[in-house]
């Protein structure tokens, strides 16, 4: 006789994904009396925000079994976690923090925090193609939300190592692309959709945080308590700043 599905078969539990948050319901502990106790939040004076200019070919994590470059080679600060990801082959602004509330504010889909990227694309997109990106294009995972896209002059930036492979017969164009979604490799897929593959991608800003005055491979540390955390894309922080560099 067949066993009824789901009654006698062991269900394999899926491993939980670590978010790096400093507090959560999963962090609740039971006291000797049997009551649950919430893990204390980090004190205001101990809160940190690290703005890192990530180089090409660096993973957004501190360890790697395959011996690839990680954040540990650049950032010696402990117990900070990335608010969002930046692909290994992308460069630019990565924000790390030990404040779980800030992580959620910057990454939760419903908060719609703006992120601006500088994309060097192959060819010269037409005005019609730019308008398509602004209005939303249909990718495999659905229609993208409206974006702010414009052609810009080549920014004054660091040389990439290794250099971008450009074809001499085909010009390139720099675009500024601002989105408030967090789909996997979204900007690259958007430019590929209009026939202009991305050759180089740099994240310039997350909300009001930017790459300004941060060299490639270096970081800045902000310490203190946030003065305002509720308005997406308009976060204002009253913090003391501690500039830092690699090493």
Coordinates of N, CA and C in Angstrom, one line a residue, residues 113-117 145-150 176-181 187 190 205:
X113 N 14.4 52.7 -2.4 CA 15.6 53.6 -2.3 C 16.3 53.7 -3.6
X114 N 16.5 54.9 -4.1 CA 17.2 55.1 -5.4 C 18.6 54.7 -5.3
X115 N 19.0 54.1 -6.4 CA 20.4 53.7 -6.6 C 20.8 54.2 -8.0
X116 N 21.9 54.9 -8.1 CA 22.4 55.4 -9.4 C 23.6 54.7 -9.8
X117 N 23.6 54.3 -11.1 CA 24.8 53.6 -11.7 C 25.3 54.4 -12.9
X145 N 10.4 48.8 -13.4 CA 9.7 50.1 -13.0 C 10.4 51.3 -13.8
X146 N 9.7 52.4 -13.9 CA 10.3 53.5 -14.6 C 11.6 53.9 -13.9
X147 N 12.5 54.3 -14.8 CA 13.9 54.7 -14.3 C 14.3 56.1 -14.9
X148 N 15.3 56.6 -14.3 CA 15.8 57.9 -14.7 C 17.1 57.6 -15.5
X149 N 17.1 57.7 -16.8 CA 18.2 57.4 -17.6 C 18.6 58.5 -18.5
X150 N 19.9 58.8 -18.6 CA 20.4 59.9 -19.5 C 21.8 59.6 -19.9
X176 N 23.9 57.4 -17.2 CA 23.5 57.5 -15.8 C 22.1 56.8 -15.7
X177 N 22.0 55.8 -14.9 CA 20.8 55.0 -14.7 C 20.4 54.9 -13.2
X178 N 19.3 55.5 -12.9 CA 18.8 55.5 -11.5 C 17.5 54.6 -11.4
X179 N 17.6 53.6 -10.6 CA 16.5 52.6 -10.4 C 16.2 52.5 -8.9
X180 N 15.1 52.0 -8.6 CA 14.8 51.7 -7.1 C 14.3 50.3 -6.9
X181 N 14.8 49.4 -7.8 CA 14.5 48.0 -7.7 C 15.9 47.3 -7.4
X187 N 20.6 46.3 -14.3 CA 21.1 47.3 -15.2 C 21.7 46.6 -16.4
X190 N 18.9 45.4 -18.6 CA 18.2 46.5 -19.2 C 18.9 47.0 -20.5
X205 N 25.7 55.9 -6.3 CA 25.0 56.4 -5.1 C 24.0 55.4 -4.7

